[in-house]
Structure formats: C-alpha cells, structure tokens
Tab-separated table of C-alpha atoms in Angstrom:
chain	number	residue	atom	x	y	z
A	26	MET	CA	9.679	-21.187	-1.275
A	27	ALA	CA	8.302	-21.821	2.677
A	28	ILE	CA	4.418	-22.294	3.277
A	29	SER	CA	5.048	-20.124	5.877
A	30	ASP	CA	6.532	-17.555	3.903
A	31	LEU	CA	3.865	-18.330	1.386
A	32	ILE	CA	0.983	-17.364	3.367
A	33	LEU	CA	2.774	-14.144	4.695
A	34	GLN	CA	2.829	-13.124	1.086
A	35	LEU	CA	-1.031	-14.172	0.428
A	36	GLN	CA	-1.760	-12.161	3.507
A	37	HIS	CA	-0.076	-8.973	2.286
A	38	ALA	CA	-1.417	-8.860	-1.180
A	39	LYS	CA	-3.427	-6.696	-2.717
A	40	GLU	CA	-4.752	-8.427	-5.014
A	41	PRO	CA	-4.464	-11.795	-7.406
A	42	SER	CA	-1.066	-12.495	-8.400
A	43	LYS	CA	0.251	-15.170	-11.470
A	44	GLU	CA	4.239	-15.202	-8.660
A	45	LEU	CA	1.650	-16.300	-5.961
A	46	ASP	CA	-0.220	-18.800	-7.891
A	47	ILE	CA	3.523	-20.138	-9.263
A	48	SER	CA	4.288	-20.885	-5.525
A	49	ILE	CA	1.256	-22.773	-4.625
A	50	GLY	CA	0.900	-25.103	-8.178
A	51	ILE	CA	4.242	-25.709	-7.098
A	52	VAL	CA	3.083	-26.578	-3.379
A	53	MET	CA	0.585	-28.738	-4.964
A	54	GLY	CA	2.647	-30.964	-7.004
A	55	TYR	CA	2.766	-29.088	-10.208
A	56	LYS	CA	6.091	-29.422	-12.418
A	57	ARG	CA	7.235	-26.785	-14.405
A	58	HIS	CA	8.110	-27.690	-17.971
A	59	VAL	CA	9.964	-25.931	-20.895
A	60	LYS	CA	8.380	-27.541	-24.349
A	61	THR	CA	10.697	-26.770	-27.596
A	62	ASP	CA	9.246	-26.666	-30.989
A	63	THR	CA	10.387	-25.424	-33.970
A	64	GLY	CA	7.249	-24.420	-35.476
A	65	ASN	CA	7.308	-22.463	-39.133
A	66	GLY	CA	10.646	-22.263	-38.948
A	67	SER	CA	13.811	-23.097	-38.159
A	68	GLU	CA	13.707	-20.968	-35.096
A	69	GLN	CA	12.541	-22.807	-32.036
A	70	GLU	CA	10.193	-21.165	-29.971
A	71	ARG	CA	10.270	-22.695	-26.143
A	72	LYS	CA	6.989	-22.392	-24.075
A	73	VAL	CA	6.339	-23.437	-20.806
A	74	VAL	CA	4.255	-26.242	-19.458
A	75	TRP	CA	2.675	-27.515	-15.950
A	76	LEU	CA	2.023	-31.067	-15.376
A	77	TYR	CA	-0.640	-32.527	-13.410
A	78	PRO	CA	0.449	-33.347	-9.967
A	79	ASP	CA	-1.318	-37.221	-10.325
A	80	ASN	CA	-0.816	-38.013	-13.611
A	81	GLY	CA	1.926	-35.942	-15.456
A	82	ASP	CA	-0.303	-34.677	-17.665
A	83	GLU	CA	0.087	-31.203	-19.525
A	84	SER	CA	-1.929	-28.924	-17.682
A	85	ASN	CA	-2.966	-24.610	-17.020
A	86	LEU	CA	-1.792	-23.547	-13.906
A	87	PRO	CA	-5.095	-22.971	-12.065
A	88	ALA	CA	-5.533	-19.083	-11.150
A	89	PHE	CA	-5.589	-19.746	-7.331
A	90	THR	CA	-5.582	-16.228	-6.059
A	91	ALA	CA	-8.005	-14.866	-8.550
A	92	LYS	CA	-10.568	-17.555	-9.037
A	93	ILE	CA	-12.448	-18.747	-6.055
A	94	ASP	CA	-12.999	-22.318	-7.731
A	95	ASP	CA	-9.602	-22.644	-8.512
A	96	ALA	CA	-8.644	-21.621	-4.890
A	97	TYR	CA	-11.409	-24.142	-3.552
A	98	LEU	CA	-9.367	-26.578	-6.053
A	99	LEU	CA	-6.491	-25.940	-3.624
A	100	ALA	CA	-8.667	-26.796	-0.217
A	101	GLN	CA	-10.296	-30.055	-1.312
A	102	SER	CA	-6.564	-31.151	-2.737
A	103	LEU	CA	-4.675	-29.696	0.070
A	104	ALA	CA	-7.163	-30.870	2.994
A	105	PRO	CA	-9.830	-33.842	1.282
A	106	GLY	CA	-13.218	-33.585	3.081
A	107	CYS	CA	-12.881	-30.452	4.367
A	108	VAL	CA	-15.924	-28.419	4.987
A	109	GLY	CA	-15.693	-24.840	5.356
A	110	GLY	CA	-16.924	-21.109	4.182
A	111	VAL	CA	-15.994	-18.077	2.449
A	112	SER	CA	-17.141	-14.902	3.176
A	113	TRP	CA	-16.501	-11.388	1.447
A	114	ASP	CA	-17.727	-7.679	2.171
A	115	SER	CA	-16.512	-4.330	0.758
A	116	GLN	CA	-13.291	-4.568	3.057
A	117	GLY	CA	-11.913	-8.223	1.919
A	118	GLY	CA	-13.165	-12.072	2.095
A	119	THR	CA	-12.621	-14.326	4.629
A	120	ALA	CA	-11.648	-18.095	4.810
A	121	LYS	CA	-12.557	-20.990	7.365
A	122	ILE	CA	-11.583	-24.476	6.939
A	123	ASP	CA	-13.061	-27.310	9.211
A	124	ASP	CA	-12.217	-26.454	13.191
A	125	GLY	CA	-9.418	-23.896	12.270
A	126	PRO	CA	-9.331	-20.496	12.861
A	127	TYR	CA	-10.684	-17.559	10.338
A	128	PHE	CA	-8.231	-15.890	8.141
A	129	THR	CA	-8.862	-12.741	6.165
A	130	ALA	CA	-7.265	-11.236	2.817
A	131	ASN	CA	-7.725	-8.902	0.211
A	132	THR	CA	-10.023	-11.287	-1.538
A	133	PRO	CA	-12.057	-14.114	-0.760
A	134	ALA	CA	-9.537	-16.134	-2.700
A	135	LEU	CA	-6.889	-15.198	-1.093
A	136	ALA	CA	-8.280	-16.206	1.986
A	137	LEU	CA	-9.579	-19.233	0.926
A	138	CYS	CA	-5.877	-20.268	-0.032
A	139	ILE	CA	-4.958	-18.862	3.190
A	140	ALA	CA	-6.657	-21.351	4.866
A	141	ALA	CA	-6.188	-24.232	2.635
A	142	LEU	CA	-2.401	-23.412	3.018
A	143	SER	CA	-2.034	-23.379	6.989
A	144	VAL	CA	-4.352	-26.383	6.922
A	145	LYS	CA	-1.812	-28.387	4.823
A	146	LEU	CA	0.891	-26.219	7.538
A	147	GLN	CA	-0.722	-27.975	10.801
A	148	LYS	CA	-0.641	-31.578	9.073
A	149	ASP	CA	2.622	-31.164	8.099
A	150	PRO	CA	5.015	-28.676	9.774
A	151	GLU	CA	7.855	-29.722	8.163
A	152	ALA	CA	6.481	-28.357	5.003
A	153	LYS	CA	7.485	-24.312	6.972
C-alpha cells in the first residue's frame, strides 16, 4: 500500500485497527512469517509471527493505532531524533513532528501515526 493511501485511511479511521497496524508495520520493515508446528499431534498448526526490521528476531507487531507508546516508536523509527507533540480533547487527537503541520484524527495515536508517516513521505517522495 502506498504511504499516501495509508495516511488517508488513518485520517478516516474511527478507531484503532489491526489491519492498519499491519500496513504500518510493513512500511517500517516488519516481515510477516508463517511458522508451522506439529504440536502434540500429527496435525500441523500455522502461526503467524512478525520479524523485527533490524535483526529479524521474532516480535509482536506493535499496536501503532491503539497505543501512544507504539505510535511514538513509529515516529522515532521513521524520523530519528525528531521532536513533537500530541494533544487531545473530546473531539480526538492532534499531533505535530518537528516543523511539520498539525494532523488531527479520532485518537492521539492515530494522529501521531499520520504525522510520522507524513515525515517519511516528505523525506522519501518515491514511497508514495
């Protein structure tokens, strides 16, 4: 999925979404891997695991759209050393990174994800 399309989906999201988390993880470089295990019986069980971008270790996929800490991880990964802010009120959340624009969404985590992906898109226009 193009980053610009992902940003648009995040802007219209009403709540956190595992599907959006997966798309964000792919942008960050997480790799999806399916493991098969015979377990206790002869039936094989399939298990989806995610491989961490830096070292390929198994990892849980962060809940970028649900948890502000995971959205912060996204911002620091896509824009190392960035500074910014997040605020919220009864209408939703707002986020800003460095000198970029303010982004609003239904939750602070969604707004921060949008701001972080916008920084990546600005740095790498080919990623559209």
